[in-house]
Amino acid sequence: MTTPLAPLKIGSLTIDFPVVLAALAGYSDLPYRLICRSLGASFATTEVMIDRFLLQEGKLRKHLLRSDPADHPVGGQIMGSDPQTMAQAAVILRDLGFDVIDLNFACPVRKVVSRHRGGYMMSQPEQTLDVIRVVREAVPGHPLMLKLRRSFALDDQRCEALWTIVRGAYDAGVDAICLHTRAVEQMYRGEADWKLLRAVRAAFPGRTLIGSGDVRTPADALRMIAETGVDGVSAARGAIGNPWFFRQVRELAAGLPVSAPSLAEQRAVMELHYALTIAQYGERKGTFQMRHFGISYGRVHPHPKQIRMAFVAVRNAAEWQAVLDAHYSSVVRPES
Ligand SMILES: Cc1cc2nc3c(=O)[nH]c(=O)nc-3n(C[C@H](O)[C@H](O)[C@H](O)COP(=O)(O)O)c2cc1C
């Protein structure tokens, strides 16, 4: 059965397929964005960046803002609580060619929240709207979206701050909202509340709404669209270590059989990913970065436990290669 899906619109930008790679700190860096694109991701967003870091010249800024002509359309995500620095950071992203500016008011990490950034802003709807309005003015006409959570507190059933922010943001000219329907206090635990997605969709028809939360499989992505009416789906943990997610969701929507990657294909993608990562970070840091990717790639391997144990000890290119040789040749030893 085919599932006809409309392109995803974020302001003046049209994205051909509505299931996209989420912003993922520690994962959605340039190498992984390129890998996911090569397997069908139509849009990807950077890891979240602190606005002030973009205002300071230096290595960190250069590293954060690294892009590539093949990495488009791309969203640049920032977080902060001061309208002026957020606006300055947004201008920098726009001028560097980021196709969408994404404001993060959702990050639940304790260090972030305690510094009044990210998810903290879900408890401060008026301040959040101030930031949004000033950023909107600073980058007029440029695609602008937000990442929100359902509420700050877990026991907040009414989600009033969310409704205030959503209404004010759309009124201020924000082009799209990506809503993760867990509370900030919930971090990543428990279930996402897809009913709330449906309620926001119904209250703001014609505005772009992207859903996030509990999209573990390609089928979940299509189910989220069918059950809630969102315009787009942001694939997060479901796409970590499974960049084939994007090819598979396109196959599923087209009514085609879903193709699992062969071991040879997994190896080819991991080799390319490693090469891109080493080119960006150097061997030492790049190998460290690829260690956690290697572990997560194990989820599509027939023997995930063996893969986890093998990658955990990898310290350099030779050891990385040895794991691929041992576990990604066509003969697979049974899981012990
Ligand atoms: C390791 C990790 C890093 C994340 N980093 C970001 C981030 O930088 N920016 C952001 O907006 N959301 C970030 N998120 C949240 C995801 O984009 C997504 O909203 C959340 O994981 C819910 O979707 P899921 O249940 O399908 O994983 C992150 C989530 C995880 C697990």
Short mmCIF file of C-alpha atoms and ligand atoms in Angstrom, two decimals:
data_model
loop_
_atom_site.label_atom_id
_atom_site.label_comp_id
_atom_site.label_asym_id
_atom_site.label_seq_id
_atom_site.Cartn_x
_atom_site.Cartn_y
_atom_site.Cartn_z
CA MET A 1 0.00 0.00 0.00
CA THR A 2 1.37 3.43 -0.85
CA THR A 3 1.12 6.35 1.56
CA PRO A 4 1.10 9.61 -0.39
CA LEU A 5 3.06 12.21 1.59
CA ALA A 6 3.18 15.92 0.91
CA PRO A 7 6.53 17.73 0.89
CA LEU A 8 7.40 19.54 4.11
CA LYS A 9 7.33 23.33 3.95
CA ILE A 10 9.33 25.53 6.32
CA GLY A 11 8.60 29.05 5.15
CA SER A 12 10.05 29.50 1.66
CA LEU A 13 11.84 26.14 1.84
CA THR A 14 10.25 23.01 0.43
CA ILE A 15 11.70 19.68 1.57
CA ASP A 16 10.80 16.86 -0.80
CA PHE A 17 10.09 14.18 1.83
CA PRO A 18 8.64 14.92 5.29
CA VAL A 19 10.66 12.53 7.47
CA VAL A 20 13.87 14.27 8.51
CA LEU A 21 16.93 13.74 10.69
CA ALA A 22 16.49 15.35 14.13
CA ALA A 23 18.98 17.62 15.82
CA LEU A 24 21.01 15.20 17.95
CA ALA A 25 23.85 16.37 20.17
CA GLY A 26 26.75 13.95 19.81
CA TYR A 27 25.32 12.50 16.61
CA SER A 28 23.98 14.93 13.97
CA ASP A 29 27.42 16.31 13.09
CA LEU A 30 28.44 16.91 9.49
CA PRO A 31 29.68 13.34 8.81
CA TYR A 32 26.49 11.69 10.06
CA ARG A 33 24.29 14.22 8.28
CA LEU A 34 26.06 13.36 5.03
CA ILE A 35 25.65 9.64 5.67
CA CYS A 36 21.93 10.02 6.37
CA ARG A 37 21.47 12.17 3.28
CA SER A 38 23.17 9.57 1.13
CA LEU A 39 20.49 7.13 2.33
CA GLY A 40 17.50 9.37 1.75
CA ALA A 41 17.29 11.99 4.53
CA SER A 42 15.86 15.07 2.88
CA PHE A 43 16.72 17.50 5.66
CA ALA A 44 18.98 17.45 8.70
CA THR A 45 19.77 19.75 11.60
CA THR A 46 23.05 20.39 13.39
CA GLU A 47 23.70 19.44 16.98
CA VAL A 48 22.45 22.21 19.24
CA MET A 49 24.93 25.11 19.59
CA ILE A 50 25.10 27.69 22.37
CA ASP A 51 24.42 31.10 20.80
CA ARG A 52 27.39 32.79 22.50
CA PHE A 53 29.85 30.27 21.08
CA LEU A 54 28.90 31.40 17.59
CA LEU A 55 29.69 35.00 18.45
CA GLN A 56 33.31 34.26 19.32
CA GLU A 57 35.86 33.75 16.55
CA GLY A 58 37.93 30.63 17.10
CA LYS A 59 38.33 26.90 16.65
CA LEU A 60 35.10 25.95 18.40
CA ARG A 61 33.02 28.18 16.19
CA LYS A 62 34.78 26.88 13.08
CA HIS A 63 34.15 23.32 14.19
CA LEU A 64 30.49 23.91 15.01
CA LEU A 65 29.76 25.64 11.75
CA ARG A 66 31.50 23.22 9.44
CA SER A 67 29.29 22.50 6.46
CA ASP A 68 29.54 21.12 2.98
CA PRO A 69 27.84 21.87 -0.35
CA ALA A 70 26.23 18.42 -0.17
CA ASP A 71 24.78 19.21 3.26
CA HIS A 72 21.64 21.06 2.18
CA PRO A 73 18.99 21.88 3.05
CA VAL A 74 20.34 22.09 6.58
CA GLY A 75 19.03 23.59 9.80
CA GLY A 76 21.36 25.32 12.23
CA GLN A 77 20.14 24.96 15.81
CA ILE A 78 20.96 27.42 18.58
CA MET A 79 19.99 27.88 22.19
CA GLY A 80 20.19 30.77 24.60
CA SER A 81 17.94 33.05 26.60
CA ASP A 82 19.08 36.52 25.61
CA PRO A 83 17.17 37.91 22.62
CA GLN A 84 20.14 39.92 21.31
CA THR A 85 22.72 37.14 21.35
CA MET A 86 20.22 34.69 19.90
CA ALA A 87 19.47 37.19 17.12
CA GLN A 88 23.17 37.73 16.41
CA ALA A 89 23.77 33.99 16.26
CA ALA A 90 20.79 33.60 13.91
CA VAL A 91 22.22 36.24 11.57
CA ILE A 92 25.57 34.41 11.52
CA LEU A 93 23.84 31.13 10.62
CA ARG A 94 21.79 32.76 7.88
CA ASP A 95 24.83 34.52 6.41
CA LEU A 96 26.80 31.27 6.39
CA GLY A 97 24.10 29.59 4.31
CA PHE A 98 22.13 27.57 6.85
CA ASP A 99 18.77 27.12 5.16
CA VAL A 100 16.73 27.10 8.38
CA ILE A 101 17.36 28.69 11.78
CA ASP A 102 16.10 26.44 14.58
CA LEU A 103 15.70 27.78 18.14
CA ASN A 104 15.99 25.14 20.84
CA PHE A 105 13.74 25.63 23.89
CA ALA A 106 13.68 21.93 24.66
CA CYS A 107 17.06 20.59 25.82
CA PRO A 108 16.56 18.86 29.21
CA VAL A 109 20.24 18.41 30.17
CA ARG A 110 20.69 19.59 33.76
CA LYS A 111 23.71 21.79 33.03
CA VAL A 112 21.79 23.51 30.23
CA VAL A 113 18.59 24.01 32.23
CA SER A 114 20.46 25.31 35.28
CA ARG A 115 22.02 27.98 33.05
CA HIS A 116 18.53 29.03 31.95
CA ARG A 117 18.83 27.77 28.43
CA GLY A 118 17.09 25.10 26.36
CA GLY A 119 14.20 23.42 28.17
CA TYR A 120 14.30 25.99 30.99
CA MET A 121 12.64 28.36 28.53
CA MET A 122 9.47 26.21 28.55
CA SER A 123 8.94 27.60 32.07
CA GLN A 124 9.30 31.21 30.85
CA PRO A 125 6.83 31.67 28.00
CA GLU A 126 7.02 35.49 27.86
CA GLN A 127 10.82 35.54 27.81
CA THR A 128 10.76 32.82 25.17
CA LEU A 129 8.42 34.88 23.01
CA ASP A 130 10.73 37.90 23.42
CA VAL A 131 13.61 35.85 22.06
CA ILE A 132 11.48 34.56 19.19
CA ARG A 133 10.27 38.02 18.16
CA VAL A 134 13.73 39.58 18.22
CA VAL A 135 15.20 36.70 16.22
CA ARG A 136 12.33 36.89 13.73
CA GLU A 137 13.06 40.58 13.17
CA ALA A 138 16.77 39.94 12.76
CA VAL A 139 16.33 37.37 9.98
CA PRO A 140 13.20 38.52 8.16
CA GLY A 141 11.91 36.11 5.55
CA HIS A 142 14.45 33.42 6.42
CA PRO A 143 12.97 30.03 7.37
CA LEU A 144 12.69 29.95 11.16
CA MET A 145 11.57 27.09 13.35
CA LEU A 146 11.46 26.14 17.02
CA LYS A 147 12.03 23.01 19.00
CA LEU A 148 9.65 22.79 21.97
CA ARG A 149 8.66 20.29 24.66
CA ARG A 150 5.11 19.75 25.96
CA SER A 151 5.85 21.50 29.28
CA PHE A 152 8.61 22.02 31.78
CA ALA A 153 7.09 20.12 34.72
CA LEU A 154 6.11 16.50 34.39
CA ASP A 155 2.87 17.01 36.35
CA ASP A 156 1.75 19.97 34.20
CA GLN A 157 -1.39 18.62 32.54
CA ARG A 158 -2.63 21.87 31.01
CA CYS A 159 0.55 22.76 29.13
CA GLU A 160 -0.39 26.43 29.21
CA ALA A 161 3.13 27.65 28.51
CA LEU A 162 3.26 25.49 25.40
CA TRP A 163 0.01 26.91 24.07
CA THR A 164 1.17 30.47 24.83
CA ILE A 165 4.47 29.92 23.03
CA VAL A 166 2.94 28.13 20.04
CA ARG A 167 0.27 30.78 19.52
CA GLY A 168 2.69 33.68 20.00
CA ALA A 169 5.33 32.10 17.80
CA TYR A 170 3.04 31.44 14.84
CA ASP A 171 1.64 34.97 15.23
CA ALA A 172 5.18 36.37 15.23
CA GLY A 173 5.88 34.65 11.92
CA VAL A 174 7.72 31.49 12.97
CA ASP A 175 7.51 29.11 10.01
CA ALA A 176 7.48 25.74 11.76
CA ILE A 177 7.42 24.16 15.19
CA CYS A 178 8.96 20.82 16.04
CA LEU A 179 7.24 19.51 19.16
CA HIS A 180 8.65 16.75 21.34
CA THR A 181 5.72 15.78 23.51
CA ARG A 182 7.62 14.84 26.64
CA ALA A 183 8.07 17.25 29.55
CA VAL A 184 11.54 18.69 30.13
CA GLU A 185 11.60 17.00 33.55
CA GLN A 186 10.89 13.71 31.83
CA MET A 187 14.15 13.90 29.85
CA TYR A 188 13.79 10.93 27.45
CA ARG A 189 11.85 8.63 29.75
CA GLY A 190 8.28 7.45 29.46
CA GLU A 191 6.03 7.82 26.48
CA ALA A 192 5.67 10.79 24.19
CA ASP A 193 2.11 12.14 24.10
CA TRP A 194 1.05 11.98 20.45
CA LYS A 195 -2.47 13.13 21.42
CA LEU A 196 -1.00 16.54 22.15
CA LEU A 197 0.44 16.64 18.63
CA ARG A 198 -3.02 16.02 17.28
CA ALA A 199 -4.45 18.79 19.48
CA VAL A 200 -1.85 21.35 18.35
CA ARG A 201 -2.37 20.28 14.74
CA ALA A 202 -6.13 20.83 15.09
CA ALA A 203 -5.73 24.21 16.79
CA PHE A 204 -3.35 25.61 14.16
CA PRO A 205 -4.32 24.16 10.81
CA GLY A 206 -2.23 25.43 7.93
CA ARG A 207 0.83 26.03 10.15
CA THR A 208 3.78 23.71 9.81
CA LEU A 209 4.05 21.24 12.69
CA ILE A 210 6.72 18.57 12.97
CA GLY A 211 6.33 15.75 15.46
CA SER A 212 9.04 14.26 17.63
CA GLY A 213 9.04 11.46 20.17
CA ASP A 214 8.91 7.67 20.02
CA VAL A 215 9.66 7.40 16.31
CA ARG A 216 11.61 4.17 16.66
CA THR A 217 10.90 2.61 13.29
CA PRO A 218 10.01 3.79 9.77
CA ALA A 219 6.49 2.49 10.40
CA ASP A 220 6.25 4.75 13.48
CA ALA A 221 7.02 7.77 11.29
CA LEU A 222 4.15 7.04 8.92
CA ARG A 223 1.87 6.19 11.83
CA MET A 224 2.65 9.51 13.49
CA ILE A 225 1.59 11.37 10.34
CA ALA A 226 -1.56 9.27 9.97
CA GLU A 227 -2.61 9.49 13.63
CA THR A 228 -1.77 13.11 14.38
CA GLY A 229 -1.82 14.94 11.05
CA VAL A 230 1.62 16.51 11.53
CA ASP A 231 3.32 17.82 8.39
CA GLY A 232 6.66 16.27 9.18
CA VAL A 233 8.38 13.79 11.46
CA SER A 234 11.72 14.22 13.14
CA ALA A 235 13.55 10.90 13.50
CA ALA A 236 15.87 10.90 16.52
CA ARG A 237 16.87 7.77 18.47
CA GLY A 238 15.31 5.66 15.72
CA ALA A 239 17.92 6.99 13.31
CA ILE A 240 20.97 6.74 15.59
CA GLY A 241 23.05 3.88 14.19
CA ASN A 242 20.41 3.24 11.56
CA PRO A 243 20.86 5.74 8.72
CA TRP A 244 18.98 3.23 6.52
CA PHE A 245 15.90 4.45 8.40
CA PHE A 246 15.48 7.15 5.73
CA ARG A 247 15.64 4.78 2.77
CA GLN A 248 13.30 2.40 4.53
CA VAL A 249 10.67 5.01 5.32
CA ARG A 250 10.67 6.09 1.67
CA GLU A 251 10.26 2.45 0.62
CA LEU A 252 7.44 1.96 3.09
CA ALA A 253 5.63 5.09 1.89
CA ALA A 254 6.02 3.94 -1.73
CA GLY A 255 4.51 0.55 -0.89
CA LEU A 256 7.79 -1.24 -1.63
CA PRO A 257 9.38 -3.99 0.43
CA VAL A 258 11.62 -2.53 3.12
CA SER A 259 15.25 -3.40 2.42
CA ALA A 260 17.49 -4.29 5.35
CA PRO A 261 21.14 -3.41 4.74
CA SER A 262 23.38 -6.39 4.05
CA LEU A 263 26.53 -6.77 6.15
CA ALA A 264 28.56 -5.63 3.13
CA GLU A 265 26.47 -2.48 2.89
CA GLN A 266 26.70 -1.82 6.61
CA ARG A 267 30.46 -2.09 6.32
CA ALA A 268 30.66 0.24 3.32
CA VAL A 269 28.59 2.90 5.10
CA MET A 270 30.60 2.57 8.31
CA GLU A 271 33.88 2.86 6.38
CA LEU A 272 32.68 6.02 4.67
CA HIS A 273 31.41 7.38 7.98
CA TYR A 274 34.76 6.68 9.62
CA ALA A 275 36.66 8.37 6.78
CA LEU A 276 34.45 11.48 6.96
CA THR A 277 34.82 11.60 10.74
CA ILE A 278 38.62 11.25 10.72
CA ALA A 279 38.81 13.96 8.06
CA GLN A 280 36.85 16.27 10.34
CA TYR A 281 38.29 15.47 13.78
CA GLY A 282 41.62 13.69 13.18
CA GLU A 283 42.30 10.05 14.08
CA ARG A 284 42.33 10.26 17.88
CA LYS A 285 39.18 12.29 18.43
CA GLY A 286 37.51 10.85 15.33
CA THR A 287 38.02 7.27 16.51
CA PHE A 288 36.61 8.15 19.89
CA GLN A 289 33.58 9.70 18.20
CA MET A 290 33.15 6.64 15.97
CA ARG A 291 33.33 4.27 18.92
CA HIS A 292 29.88 5.27 20.10
CA PHE A 293 28.59 5.29 16.54
CA GLY A 294 30.06 1.81 16.01
CA ILE A 295 28.21 0.58 19.08
CA SER A 296 24.97 2.05 17.81
CA TYR A 297 25.48 0.60 14.33
CA GLY A 298 25.41 -2.74 16.11
CA ARG A 299 21.62 -2.48 16.39
CA VAL A 300 21.23 -3.47 12.73
CA HIS A 301 23.89 -6.20 12.94
CA PRO A 302 22.68 -9.77 13.60
CA HIS A 303 24.74 -9.86 16.82
CA PRO A 304 24.49 -6.46 18.53
CA LYS A 305 26.04 -7.65 21.80
CA GLN A 306 29.24 -8.78 20.10
CA ILE A 307 29.44 -5.51 18.21
CA ARG A 308 29.02 -3.44 21.36
CA MET A 309 31.77 -5.33 23.11
CA ALA A 310 34.09 -5.11 20.12
CA PHE A 311 33.73 -1.37 19.51
CA VAL A 312 33.96 -0.38 23.15
CA ALA A 313 37.69 -1.15 23.16
CA VAL A 314 38.61 0.51 19.85
CA ARG A 315 41.30 3.23 20.16
CA ASN A 316 42.69 3.79 16.67
CA ALA A 317 42.16 3.22 12.96
CA ALA A 318 43.80 -0.21 12.95
CA GLU A 319 41.56 -1.46 15.77
CA TRP A 320 38.48 -0.02 14.05
CA GLN A 321 39.44 -1.87 10.88
CA ALA A 322 40.02 -5.08 12.83
CA VAL A 323 36.46 -4.96 14.21
CA LEU A 324 35.07 -4.50 10.71
CA ASP A 325 37.18 -7.41 9.44
CA ALA A 326 36.08 -9.66 12.29
CA HIS A 327 32.36 -8.82 12.31
CA TYR A 328 31.44 -7.40 8.94
CA SER A 329 32.70 -10.06 6.58
CA SER A 330 29.99 -12.22 5.07
CA VAL A 331 30.44 -15.11 7.51
CA VAL A 332 28.86 -14.23 10.84
CA ARG A 333 29.64 -16.26 13.90
CA PRO A 334 26.66 -17.00 16.13
CA GLU A 335 26.12 -14.80 19.19
CA SER A 336 27.70 -16.34 22.25
C1 LIG B 1 21.48 11.72 22.30
C2 LIG B 1 20.41 12.75 22.01
C3 LIG B 1 20.79 14.04 21.65
C4 LIG B 1 19.81 14.99 21.35
N1 LIG B 1 20.20 16.24 20.96
C5 LIG B 1 19.26 17.15 20.58
C6 LIG B 1 19.66 18.43 20.09
O1 LIG B 1 20.84 18.75 19.98
N2 LIG B 1 18.66 19.28 19.72
C7 LIG B 1 17.33 18.94 19.80
O2 LIG B 1 16.47 19.74 19.43
N3 LIG B 1 16.95 17.75 20.27
C8 LIG B 1 17.88 16.85 20.64
N4 LIG B 1 17.49 15.61 21.09
C9 LIG B 1 16.06 15.28 21.14
C10 LIG B 1 15.60 14.57 19.86
O3 LIG B 1 15.75 15.40 18.74
C11 LIG B 1 14.13 14.10 19.98
O4 LIG B 1 13.30 15.22 20.14
C12 LIG B 1 13.91 13.14 21.15
O5 LIG B 1 14.94 12.17 21.21
C13 LIG B 1 12.55 12.43 21.05
O6 LIG B 1 12.47 11.60 19.95
P1 LIG B 1 12.64 9.99 20.08
O7 LIG B 1 11.81 9.55 21.27
O8 LIG B 1 12.11 9.47 18.75
O9 LIG B 1 14.10 9.74 20.28
C14 LIG B 1 18.43 14.65 21.42
C15 LIG B 1 18.07 13.35 21.79
C16 LIG B 1 19.03 12.41 22.08
C17 LIG B 1 18.60 11.02 22.47
#
